[in-house]
PDB file of C-alpha atoms in Angstrom:
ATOM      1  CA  UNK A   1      84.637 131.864 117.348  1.00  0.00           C
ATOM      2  CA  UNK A   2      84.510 135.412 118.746  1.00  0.00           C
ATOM      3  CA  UNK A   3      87.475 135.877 118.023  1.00  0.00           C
ATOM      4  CA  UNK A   4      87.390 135.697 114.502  1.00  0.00           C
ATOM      5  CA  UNK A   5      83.928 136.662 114.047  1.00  0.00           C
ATOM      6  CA  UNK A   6      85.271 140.300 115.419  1.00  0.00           C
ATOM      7  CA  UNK A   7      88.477 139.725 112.637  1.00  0.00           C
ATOM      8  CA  UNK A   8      85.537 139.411 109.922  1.00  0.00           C
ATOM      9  CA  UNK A   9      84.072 142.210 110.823  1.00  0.00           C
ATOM     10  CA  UNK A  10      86.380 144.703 111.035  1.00  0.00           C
ATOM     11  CA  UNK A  11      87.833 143.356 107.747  1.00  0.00           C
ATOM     12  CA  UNK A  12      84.293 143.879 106.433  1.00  0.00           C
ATOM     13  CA  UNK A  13      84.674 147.655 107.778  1.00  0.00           C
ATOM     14  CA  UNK A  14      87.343 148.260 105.236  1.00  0.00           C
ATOM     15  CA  UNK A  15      89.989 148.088 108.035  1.00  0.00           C
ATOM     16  CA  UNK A  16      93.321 146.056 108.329  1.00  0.00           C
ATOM     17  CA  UNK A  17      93.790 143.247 110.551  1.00  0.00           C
ATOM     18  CA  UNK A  18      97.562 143.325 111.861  1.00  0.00           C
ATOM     19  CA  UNK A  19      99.265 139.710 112.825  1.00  0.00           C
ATOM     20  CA  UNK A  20     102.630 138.164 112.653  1.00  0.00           C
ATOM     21  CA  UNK A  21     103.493 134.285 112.749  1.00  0.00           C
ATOM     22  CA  UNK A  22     104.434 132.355 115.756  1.00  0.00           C
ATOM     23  CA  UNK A  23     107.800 130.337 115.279  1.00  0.00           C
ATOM     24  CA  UNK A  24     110.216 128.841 117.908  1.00  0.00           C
ATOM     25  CA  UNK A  25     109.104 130.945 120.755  1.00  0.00           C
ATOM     26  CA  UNK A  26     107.545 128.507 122.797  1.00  0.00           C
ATOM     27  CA  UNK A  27     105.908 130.251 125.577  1.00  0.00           C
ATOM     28  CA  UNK A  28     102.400 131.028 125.221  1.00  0.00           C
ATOM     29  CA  UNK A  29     103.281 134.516 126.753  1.00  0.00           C
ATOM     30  CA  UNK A  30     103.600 135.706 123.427  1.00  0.00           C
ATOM     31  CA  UNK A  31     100.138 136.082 123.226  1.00  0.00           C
ATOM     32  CA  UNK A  32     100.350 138.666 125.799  1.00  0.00           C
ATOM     33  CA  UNK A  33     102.550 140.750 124.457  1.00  0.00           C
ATOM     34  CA  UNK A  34     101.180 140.381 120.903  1.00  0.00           C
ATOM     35  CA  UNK A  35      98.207 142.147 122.934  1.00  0.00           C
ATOM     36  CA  UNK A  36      99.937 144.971 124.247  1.00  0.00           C
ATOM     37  CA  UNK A  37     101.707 145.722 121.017  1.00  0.00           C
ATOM     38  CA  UNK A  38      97.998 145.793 119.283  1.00  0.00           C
ATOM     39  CA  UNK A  39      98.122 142.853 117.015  1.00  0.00           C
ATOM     40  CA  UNK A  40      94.933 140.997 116.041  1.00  0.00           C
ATOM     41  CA  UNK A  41      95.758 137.415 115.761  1.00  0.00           C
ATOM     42  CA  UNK A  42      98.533 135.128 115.553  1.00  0.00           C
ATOM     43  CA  UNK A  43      99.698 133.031 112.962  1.00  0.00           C
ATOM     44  CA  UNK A  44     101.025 129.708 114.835  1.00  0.00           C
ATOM     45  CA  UNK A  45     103.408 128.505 112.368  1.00  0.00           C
ATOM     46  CA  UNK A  46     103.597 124.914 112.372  1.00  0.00           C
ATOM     47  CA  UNK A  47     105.026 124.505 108.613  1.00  0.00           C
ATOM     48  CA  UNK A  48     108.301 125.917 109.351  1.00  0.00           C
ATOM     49  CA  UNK A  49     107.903 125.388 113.432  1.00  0.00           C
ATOM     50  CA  UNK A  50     109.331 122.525 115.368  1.00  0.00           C
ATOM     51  CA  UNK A  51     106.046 122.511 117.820  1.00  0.00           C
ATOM     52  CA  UNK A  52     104.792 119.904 119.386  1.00  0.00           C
ATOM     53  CA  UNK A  53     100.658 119.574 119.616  1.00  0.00           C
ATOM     54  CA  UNK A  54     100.592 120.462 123.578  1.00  0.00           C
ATOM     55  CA  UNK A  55     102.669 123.821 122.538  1.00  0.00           C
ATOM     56  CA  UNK A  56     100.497 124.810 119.971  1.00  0.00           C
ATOM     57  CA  UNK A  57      97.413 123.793 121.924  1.00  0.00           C
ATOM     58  CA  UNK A  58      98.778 126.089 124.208  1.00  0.00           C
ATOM     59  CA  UNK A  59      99.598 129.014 122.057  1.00  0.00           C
ATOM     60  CA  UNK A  60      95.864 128.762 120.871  1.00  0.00           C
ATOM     61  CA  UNK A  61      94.696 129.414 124.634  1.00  0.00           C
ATOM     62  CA  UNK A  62      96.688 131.700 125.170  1.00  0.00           C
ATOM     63  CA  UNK A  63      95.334 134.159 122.335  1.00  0.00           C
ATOM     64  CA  UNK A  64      91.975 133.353 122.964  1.00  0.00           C
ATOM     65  CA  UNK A  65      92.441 134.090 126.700  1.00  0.00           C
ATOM     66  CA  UNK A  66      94.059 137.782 125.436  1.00  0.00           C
ATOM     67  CA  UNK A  67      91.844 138.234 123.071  1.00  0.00           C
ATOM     68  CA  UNK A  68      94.728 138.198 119.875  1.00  0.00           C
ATOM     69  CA  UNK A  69      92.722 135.306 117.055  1.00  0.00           C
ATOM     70  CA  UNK A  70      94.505 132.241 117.281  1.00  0.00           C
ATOM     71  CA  UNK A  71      95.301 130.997 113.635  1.00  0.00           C
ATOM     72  CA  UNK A  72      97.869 128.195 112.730  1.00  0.00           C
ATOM     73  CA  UNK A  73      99.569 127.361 109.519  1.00  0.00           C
ATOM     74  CA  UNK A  74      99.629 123.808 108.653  1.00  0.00           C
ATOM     75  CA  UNK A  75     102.674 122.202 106.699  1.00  0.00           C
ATOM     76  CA  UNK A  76      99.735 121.495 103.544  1.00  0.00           C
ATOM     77  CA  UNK A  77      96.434 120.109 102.940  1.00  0.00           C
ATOM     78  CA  UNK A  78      96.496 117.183 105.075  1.00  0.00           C
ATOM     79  CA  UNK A  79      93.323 116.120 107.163  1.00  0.00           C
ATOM     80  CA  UNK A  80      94.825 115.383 110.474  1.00  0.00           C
ATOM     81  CA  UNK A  81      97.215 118.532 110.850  1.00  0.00           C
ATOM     82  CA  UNK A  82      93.770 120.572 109.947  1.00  0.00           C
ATOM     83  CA  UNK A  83      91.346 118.716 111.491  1.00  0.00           C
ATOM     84  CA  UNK A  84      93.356 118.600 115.097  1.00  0.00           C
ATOM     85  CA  UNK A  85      94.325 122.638 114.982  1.00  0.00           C
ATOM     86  CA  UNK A  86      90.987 123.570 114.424  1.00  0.00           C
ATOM     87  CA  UNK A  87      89.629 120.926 117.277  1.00  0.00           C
ATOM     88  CA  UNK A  88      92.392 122.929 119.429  1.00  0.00           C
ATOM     89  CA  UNK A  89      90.245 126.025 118.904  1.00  0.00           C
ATOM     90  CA  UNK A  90      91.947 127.531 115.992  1.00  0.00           C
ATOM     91  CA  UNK A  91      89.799 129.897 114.324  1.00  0.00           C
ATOM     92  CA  UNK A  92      91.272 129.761 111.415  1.00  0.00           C
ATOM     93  CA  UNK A  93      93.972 127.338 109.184  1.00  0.00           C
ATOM     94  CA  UNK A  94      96.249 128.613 106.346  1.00  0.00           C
ATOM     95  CA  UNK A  95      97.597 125.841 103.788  1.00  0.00           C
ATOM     96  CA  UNK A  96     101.155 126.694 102.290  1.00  0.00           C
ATOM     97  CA  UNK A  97     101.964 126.449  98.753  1.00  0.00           C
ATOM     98  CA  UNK A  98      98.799 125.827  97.527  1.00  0.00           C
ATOM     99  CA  UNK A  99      99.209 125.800  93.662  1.00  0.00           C
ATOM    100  CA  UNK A 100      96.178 124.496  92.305  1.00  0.00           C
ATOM    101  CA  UNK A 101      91.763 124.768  92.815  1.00  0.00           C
ATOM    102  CA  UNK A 102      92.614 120.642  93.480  1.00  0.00           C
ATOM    103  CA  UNK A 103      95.050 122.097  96.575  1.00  0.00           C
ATOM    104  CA  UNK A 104      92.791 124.386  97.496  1.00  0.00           C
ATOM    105  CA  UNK A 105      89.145 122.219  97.392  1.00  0.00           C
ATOM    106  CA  UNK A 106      91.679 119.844  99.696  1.00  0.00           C
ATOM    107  CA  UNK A 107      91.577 122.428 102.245  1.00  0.00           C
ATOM    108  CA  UNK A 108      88.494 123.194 102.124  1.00  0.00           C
ATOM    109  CA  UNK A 109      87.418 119.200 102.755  1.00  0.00           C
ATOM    110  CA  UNK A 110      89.022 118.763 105.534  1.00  0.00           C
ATOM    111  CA  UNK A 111      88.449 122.112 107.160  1.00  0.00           C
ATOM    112  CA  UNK A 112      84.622 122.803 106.381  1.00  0.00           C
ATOM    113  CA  UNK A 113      81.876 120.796 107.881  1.00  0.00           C
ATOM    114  CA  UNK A 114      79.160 119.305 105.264  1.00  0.00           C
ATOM    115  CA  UNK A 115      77.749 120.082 102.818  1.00  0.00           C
ATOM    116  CA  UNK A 116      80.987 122.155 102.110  1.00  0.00           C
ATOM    117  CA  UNK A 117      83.284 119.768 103.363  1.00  0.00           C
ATOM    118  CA  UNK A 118      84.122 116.647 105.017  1.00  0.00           C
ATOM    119  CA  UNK A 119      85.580 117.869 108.461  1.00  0.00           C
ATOM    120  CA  UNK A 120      85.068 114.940 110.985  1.00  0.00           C
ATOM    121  CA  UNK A 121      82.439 116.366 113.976  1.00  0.00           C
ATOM    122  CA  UNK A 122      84.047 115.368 117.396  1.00  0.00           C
ATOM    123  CA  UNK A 123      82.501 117.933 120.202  1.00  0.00           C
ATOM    124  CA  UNK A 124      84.484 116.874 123.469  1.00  0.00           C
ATOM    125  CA  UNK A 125      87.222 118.752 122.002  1.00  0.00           C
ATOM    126  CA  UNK A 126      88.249 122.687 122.801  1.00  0.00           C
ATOM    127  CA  UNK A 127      86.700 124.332 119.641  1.00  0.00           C
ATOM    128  CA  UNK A 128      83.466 123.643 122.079  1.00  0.00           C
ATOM    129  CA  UNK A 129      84.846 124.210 125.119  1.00  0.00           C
ATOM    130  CA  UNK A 130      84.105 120.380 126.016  1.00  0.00           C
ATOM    131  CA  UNK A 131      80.258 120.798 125.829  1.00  0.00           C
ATOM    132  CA  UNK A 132      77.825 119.545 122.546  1.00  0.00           C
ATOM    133  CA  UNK A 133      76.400 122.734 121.170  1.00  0.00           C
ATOM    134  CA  UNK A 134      72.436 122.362 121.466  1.00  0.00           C
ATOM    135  CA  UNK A 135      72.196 122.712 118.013  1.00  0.00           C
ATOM    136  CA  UNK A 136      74.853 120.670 116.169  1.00  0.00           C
ATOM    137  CA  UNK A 137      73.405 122.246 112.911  1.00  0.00           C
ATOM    138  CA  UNK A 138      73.647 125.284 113.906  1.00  0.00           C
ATOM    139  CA  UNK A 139      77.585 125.299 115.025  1.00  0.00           C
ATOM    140  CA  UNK A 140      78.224 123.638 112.292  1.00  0.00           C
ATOM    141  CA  UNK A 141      76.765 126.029 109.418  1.00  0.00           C
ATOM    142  CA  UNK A 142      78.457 129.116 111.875  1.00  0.00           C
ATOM    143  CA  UNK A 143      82.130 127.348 112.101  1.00  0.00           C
ATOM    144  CA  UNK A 144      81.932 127.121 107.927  1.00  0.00           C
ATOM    145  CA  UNK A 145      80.641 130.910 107.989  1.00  0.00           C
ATOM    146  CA  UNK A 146      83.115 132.219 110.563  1.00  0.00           C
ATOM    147  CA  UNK A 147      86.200 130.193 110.786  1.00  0.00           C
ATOM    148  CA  UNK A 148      89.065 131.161 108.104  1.00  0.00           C
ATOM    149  CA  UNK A 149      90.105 128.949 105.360  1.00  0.00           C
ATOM    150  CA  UNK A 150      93.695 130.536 103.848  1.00  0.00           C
ATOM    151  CA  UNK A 151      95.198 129.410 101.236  1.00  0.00           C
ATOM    152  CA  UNK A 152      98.906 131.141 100.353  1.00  0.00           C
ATOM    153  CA  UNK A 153      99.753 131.653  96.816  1.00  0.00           C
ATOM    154  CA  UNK A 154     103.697 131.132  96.705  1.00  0.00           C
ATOM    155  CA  UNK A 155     104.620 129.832  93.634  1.00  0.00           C
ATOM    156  CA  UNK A 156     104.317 130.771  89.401  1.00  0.00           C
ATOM    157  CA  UNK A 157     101.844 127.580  88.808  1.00  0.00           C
ATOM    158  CA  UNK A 158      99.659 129.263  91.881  1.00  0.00           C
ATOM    159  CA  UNK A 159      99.864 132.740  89.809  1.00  0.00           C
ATOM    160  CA  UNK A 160      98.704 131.185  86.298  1.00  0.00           C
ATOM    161  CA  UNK A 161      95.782 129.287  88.713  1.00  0.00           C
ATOM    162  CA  UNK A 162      95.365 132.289  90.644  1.00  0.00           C
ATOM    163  CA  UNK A 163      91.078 132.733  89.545  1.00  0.00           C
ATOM    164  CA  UNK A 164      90.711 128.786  90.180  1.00  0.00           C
ATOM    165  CA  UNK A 165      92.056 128.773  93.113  1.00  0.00           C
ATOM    166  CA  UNK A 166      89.860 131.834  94.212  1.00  0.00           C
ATOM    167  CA  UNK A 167      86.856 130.635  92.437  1.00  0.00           C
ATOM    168  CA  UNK A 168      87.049 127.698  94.987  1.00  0.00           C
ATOM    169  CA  UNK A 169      83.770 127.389  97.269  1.00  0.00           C
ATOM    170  CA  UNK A 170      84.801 127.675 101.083  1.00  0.00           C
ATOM    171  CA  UNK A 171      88.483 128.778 100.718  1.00  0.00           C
ATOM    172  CA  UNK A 172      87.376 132.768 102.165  1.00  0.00           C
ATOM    173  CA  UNK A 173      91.394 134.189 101.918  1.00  0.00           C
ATOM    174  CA  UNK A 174      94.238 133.917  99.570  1.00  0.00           C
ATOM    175  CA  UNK A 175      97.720 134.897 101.274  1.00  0.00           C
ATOM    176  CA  UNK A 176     100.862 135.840  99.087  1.00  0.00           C
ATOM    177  CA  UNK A 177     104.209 135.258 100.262  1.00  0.00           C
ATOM    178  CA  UNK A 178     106.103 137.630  98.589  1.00  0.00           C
ATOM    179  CA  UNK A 179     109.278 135.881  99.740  1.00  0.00           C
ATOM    180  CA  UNK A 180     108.726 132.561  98.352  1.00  0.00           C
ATOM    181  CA  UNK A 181     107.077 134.400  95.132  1.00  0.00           C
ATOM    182  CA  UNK A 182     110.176 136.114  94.523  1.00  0.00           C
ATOM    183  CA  UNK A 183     112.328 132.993  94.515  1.00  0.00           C
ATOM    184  CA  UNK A 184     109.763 131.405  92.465  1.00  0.00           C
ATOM    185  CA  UNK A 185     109.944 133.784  90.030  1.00  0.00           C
ATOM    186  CA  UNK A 186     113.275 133.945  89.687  1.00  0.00           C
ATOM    187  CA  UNK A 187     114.330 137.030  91.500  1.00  0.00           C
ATOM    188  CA  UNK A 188     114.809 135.686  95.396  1.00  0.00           C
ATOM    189  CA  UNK A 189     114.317 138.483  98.010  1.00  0.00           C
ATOM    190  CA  UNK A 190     113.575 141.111  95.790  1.00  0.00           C
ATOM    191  CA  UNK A 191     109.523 141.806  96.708  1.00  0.00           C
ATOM    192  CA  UNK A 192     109.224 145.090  95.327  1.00  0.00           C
ATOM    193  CA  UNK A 193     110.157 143.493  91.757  1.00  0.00           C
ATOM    194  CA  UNK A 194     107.586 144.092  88.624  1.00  0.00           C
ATOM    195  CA  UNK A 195     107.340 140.491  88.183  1.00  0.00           C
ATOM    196  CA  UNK A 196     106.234 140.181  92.391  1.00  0.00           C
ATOM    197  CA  UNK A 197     104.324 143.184  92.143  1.00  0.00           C
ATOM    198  CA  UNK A 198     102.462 142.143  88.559  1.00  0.00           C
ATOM    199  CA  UNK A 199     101.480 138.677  90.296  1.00  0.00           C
ATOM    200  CA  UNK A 200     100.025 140.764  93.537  1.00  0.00           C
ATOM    201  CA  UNK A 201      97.754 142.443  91.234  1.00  0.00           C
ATOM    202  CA  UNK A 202      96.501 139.357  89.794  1.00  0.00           C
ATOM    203  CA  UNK A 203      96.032 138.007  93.001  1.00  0.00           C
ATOM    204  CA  UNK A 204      94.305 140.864  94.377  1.00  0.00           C
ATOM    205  CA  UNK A 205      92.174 140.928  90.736  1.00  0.00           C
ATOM    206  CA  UNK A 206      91.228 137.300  91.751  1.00  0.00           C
ATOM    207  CA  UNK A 207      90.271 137.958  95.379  1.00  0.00           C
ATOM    208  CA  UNK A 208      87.612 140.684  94.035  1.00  0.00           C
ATOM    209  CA  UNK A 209      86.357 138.994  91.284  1.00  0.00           C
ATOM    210  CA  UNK A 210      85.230 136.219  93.306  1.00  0.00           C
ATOM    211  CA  UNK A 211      84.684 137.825  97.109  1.00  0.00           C
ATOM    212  CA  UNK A 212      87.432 136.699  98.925  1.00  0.00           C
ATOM    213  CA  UNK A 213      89.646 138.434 101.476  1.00  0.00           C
ATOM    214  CA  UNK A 214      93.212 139.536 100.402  1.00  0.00           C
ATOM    215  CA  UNK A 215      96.475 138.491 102.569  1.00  0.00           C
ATOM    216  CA  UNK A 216      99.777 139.233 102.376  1.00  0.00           C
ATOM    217  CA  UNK A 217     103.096 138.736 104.373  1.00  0.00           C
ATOM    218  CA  UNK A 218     104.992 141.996 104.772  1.00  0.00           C
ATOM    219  CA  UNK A 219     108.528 142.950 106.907  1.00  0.00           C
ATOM    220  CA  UNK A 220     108.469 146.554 106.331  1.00  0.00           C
ATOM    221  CA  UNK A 221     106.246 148.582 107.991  1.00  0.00           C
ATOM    222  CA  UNK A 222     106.277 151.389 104.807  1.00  0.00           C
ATOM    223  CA  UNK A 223     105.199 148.776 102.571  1.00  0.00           C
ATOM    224  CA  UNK A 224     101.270 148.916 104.295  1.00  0.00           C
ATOM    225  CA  UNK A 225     100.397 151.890 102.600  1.00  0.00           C
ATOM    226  CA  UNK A 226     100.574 150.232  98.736  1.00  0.00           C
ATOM    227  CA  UNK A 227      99.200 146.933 100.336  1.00  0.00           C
ATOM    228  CA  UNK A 228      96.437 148.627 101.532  1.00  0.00           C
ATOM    229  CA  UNK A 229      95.847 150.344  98.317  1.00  0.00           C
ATOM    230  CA  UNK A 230      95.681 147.128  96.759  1.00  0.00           C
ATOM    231  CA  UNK A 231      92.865 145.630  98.721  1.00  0.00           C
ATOM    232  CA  UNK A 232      95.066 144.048 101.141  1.00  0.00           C
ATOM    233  CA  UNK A 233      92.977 143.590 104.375  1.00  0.00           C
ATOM    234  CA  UNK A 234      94.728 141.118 106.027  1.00  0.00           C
ATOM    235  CA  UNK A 235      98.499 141.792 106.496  1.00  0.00           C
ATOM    236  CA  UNK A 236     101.315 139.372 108.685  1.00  0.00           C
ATOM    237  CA  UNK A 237     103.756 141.422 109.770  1.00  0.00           C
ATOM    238  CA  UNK A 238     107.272 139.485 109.882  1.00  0.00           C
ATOM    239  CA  UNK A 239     107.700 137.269 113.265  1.00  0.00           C
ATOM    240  CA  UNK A 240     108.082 137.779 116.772  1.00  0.00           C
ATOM    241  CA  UNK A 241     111.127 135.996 117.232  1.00  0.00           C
ATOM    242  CA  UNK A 242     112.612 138.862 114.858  1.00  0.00           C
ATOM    243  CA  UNK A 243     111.162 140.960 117.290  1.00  0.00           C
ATOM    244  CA  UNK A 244     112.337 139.967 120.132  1.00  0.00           C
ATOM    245  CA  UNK A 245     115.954 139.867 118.735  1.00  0.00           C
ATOM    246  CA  UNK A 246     115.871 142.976 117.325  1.00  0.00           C
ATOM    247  CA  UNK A 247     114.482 144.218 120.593  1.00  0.00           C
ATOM    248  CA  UNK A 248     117.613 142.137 122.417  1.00  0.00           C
ATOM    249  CA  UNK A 249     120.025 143.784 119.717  1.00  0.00           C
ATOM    250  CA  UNK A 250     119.011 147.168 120.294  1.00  0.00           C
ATOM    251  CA  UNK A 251     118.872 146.457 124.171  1.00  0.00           C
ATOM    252  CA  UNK A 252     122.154 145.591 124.165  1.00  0.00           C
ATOM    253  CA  UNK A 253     123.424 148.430 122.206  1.00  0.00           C
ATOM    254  CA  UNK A 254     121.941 151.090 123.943  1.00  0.00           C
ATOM    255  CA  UNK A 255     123.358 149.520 127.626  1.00  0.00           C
ATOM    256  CA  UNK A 256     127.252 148.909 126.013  1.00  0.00           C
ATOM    257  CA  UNK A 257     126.606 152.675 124.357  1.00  0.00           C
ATOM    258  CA  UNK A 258     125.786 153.866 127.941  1.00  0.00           C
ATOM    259  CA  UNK A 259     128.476 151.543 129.498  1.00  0.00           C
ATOM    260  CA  UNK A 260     131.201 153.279 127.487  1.00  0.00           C
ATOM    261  CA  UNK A 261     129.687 156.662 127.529  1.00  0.00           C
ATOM    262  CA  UNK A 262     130.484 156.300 131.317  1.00  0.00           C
TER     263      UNK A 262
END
C-alpha cells in the first residue's frame, strides 16, 4: 500500500496525480514506460478491457515493481470482480456508472473491510505478499484508510445524486467521465459544453462539501489548467494504446517524410 499511501499524500499536498487507463495492451511493460513518461498510477481497465485475471494480475506487478500505483476499473459493483483485484494487490478499485448512494454503499461493501464494509479477509493472497500481517486489525483498519474507493459519475441520475453519492461513508473519490456525461446529457463528445461543465461544478461542489478527492478523465493536455482550478486532484489522461498509436503514426510519418525527402 505504498504505493498509494505516497498517491494520498501528494494529493493531500495540493498536487495532481497524473494516470491514464490500461486497455488492450497486454504486456505488463507498460508499466515501465508509464514510469519513464512520469505517470503516477495506472488505471487497469477491465470494464471496457478483454483481460483475463493472470494479465491483470500481471499488470498490477508490474506497477508496483516500477513504482506507477496499480488501480483497476471493475465493470460495476460486483463482489468478486472487487474483491479478486484488490486480493491481486490493487491499491485502489473504481466502479463505472455509479448513479446512486445504493451504487455507491455497494462499492464500498465489498471493497472495505468491517466495520465499513464486508470485504472477505483471505491473507495468502498478493495484497500481503503471501504472509498474515501480525496484526490482522491493524492491516485491516490501514487497507480501509489507504486503499482508493472510486466511484465515476457518468450519467444525469448520478448528477441529480451527486451529494448522496459523495455523502457515502468509505467511497474517498468521485471520477467524472466527461465523455459518457456528454452523451448522457444529450450533447455526445462535446466536454467543454455548459451543460458538462455545470455538472463538473456540482460534482466538484459535492467532493468539498463532504471531503472527498476529485477525478476526472481528460484527452487534452490544455484542459489541466481549468481542471485544476476546479479542485481536480486526480486527473486520467486518455490511454496508452492512443499513445502508442499516435506515437506509431507520427513514427511513420516522419520516416516516409524522410524517405521521400531523399
Amino acid at each position: 500500500m505504498d504505493l498509494v499511501k505516497t498517491l494520498r499524500r501528494r494529493i493531500g499536498a495540493g498536487h495532481t496525480a497524473l494516470g491514464t487507463f490500461v486497455v488492450e495492451l497486454r504486456t505488463p511493460t507498460v508499466a515501465r514506460f508509464l514510469q519513464q513518461g512520469g505517470f503516477d498510477f495506472m488505471l487497469i481497465d477491465t470494464e471496457h478491457g478483454q483481460f483475463d485475471a493472470s494479465e491483470v494480475s500481471a499488470h498490477i506487478r508490474a506497477g508496483k515493481r516500477w513504482g506507477v500505483c496499480p488501480l483497476v476499473r471493475v465493470s460495476g459493483p460486483e463482489r468478486g470482480e472487487i474483491m479478486r483485484a484488490l486480493d491481486d494487490g490493487a491499491e485502489g478499485i473504481m466502479v463505472p456508472m455509479c448513479d446512486s448512494a445504493d451504487d455507491a454503499e455497494r462499492a464500498v461493501e465489498f471493497s472495505k473491510y468491517p466495520p465499513l464494509g464486508q470485504r472477505g479477509a483471505h491473507f495468502a493472497r498478493p495484497h500481503t505478499e503471501f504472509a498474515p500481517p501480525d496484526d490482522l486489525g491493524a492491516y485491516m483498519e490501514r487497507a480501509n484508510r489507504e486503499l482508493l474507493t472510486i466511484v465515476q459519475i457518468e450519467t444525469s441520475a448520478a448528477v441529480e445524486r451527486v451529494d448522496e453519492i459523495a455523502a457515502v461513508a468509505g467511497v474517498d473519490m468521485l471520477y467524472m467521465g466527461p465523455g459518457d456525461l456528454s452523451v448522457a446529457l444529450g450533447v455526445p463528445g462535446q466536454v467543454t459544453h455548459p451543460q458538462v461543465l455545470a455538472a463538473a461544478a456540482e460534482i466538484g461542489k459535492a467532493c468539498q462539501k463532504h471531503g472527498k478527492i476529485a477525478g476526472s478523465h481528460f484527452t487534452h493536455p490544455e484542459a489541466l489548467p481549468e481542471l485544476h482550478k476546479r479542485g481536480v486532484r486526480f486527473v486520467g489522461f486518455g490511454a496508452v494504446v492512443r499513445m502508442v498509436q499516435q506515437s506509431v503514426i507520427n513514427a511513420g510519418a516522419a520516416a516516409r517524410k524522410a524517405l521521400e525527402s531523399s
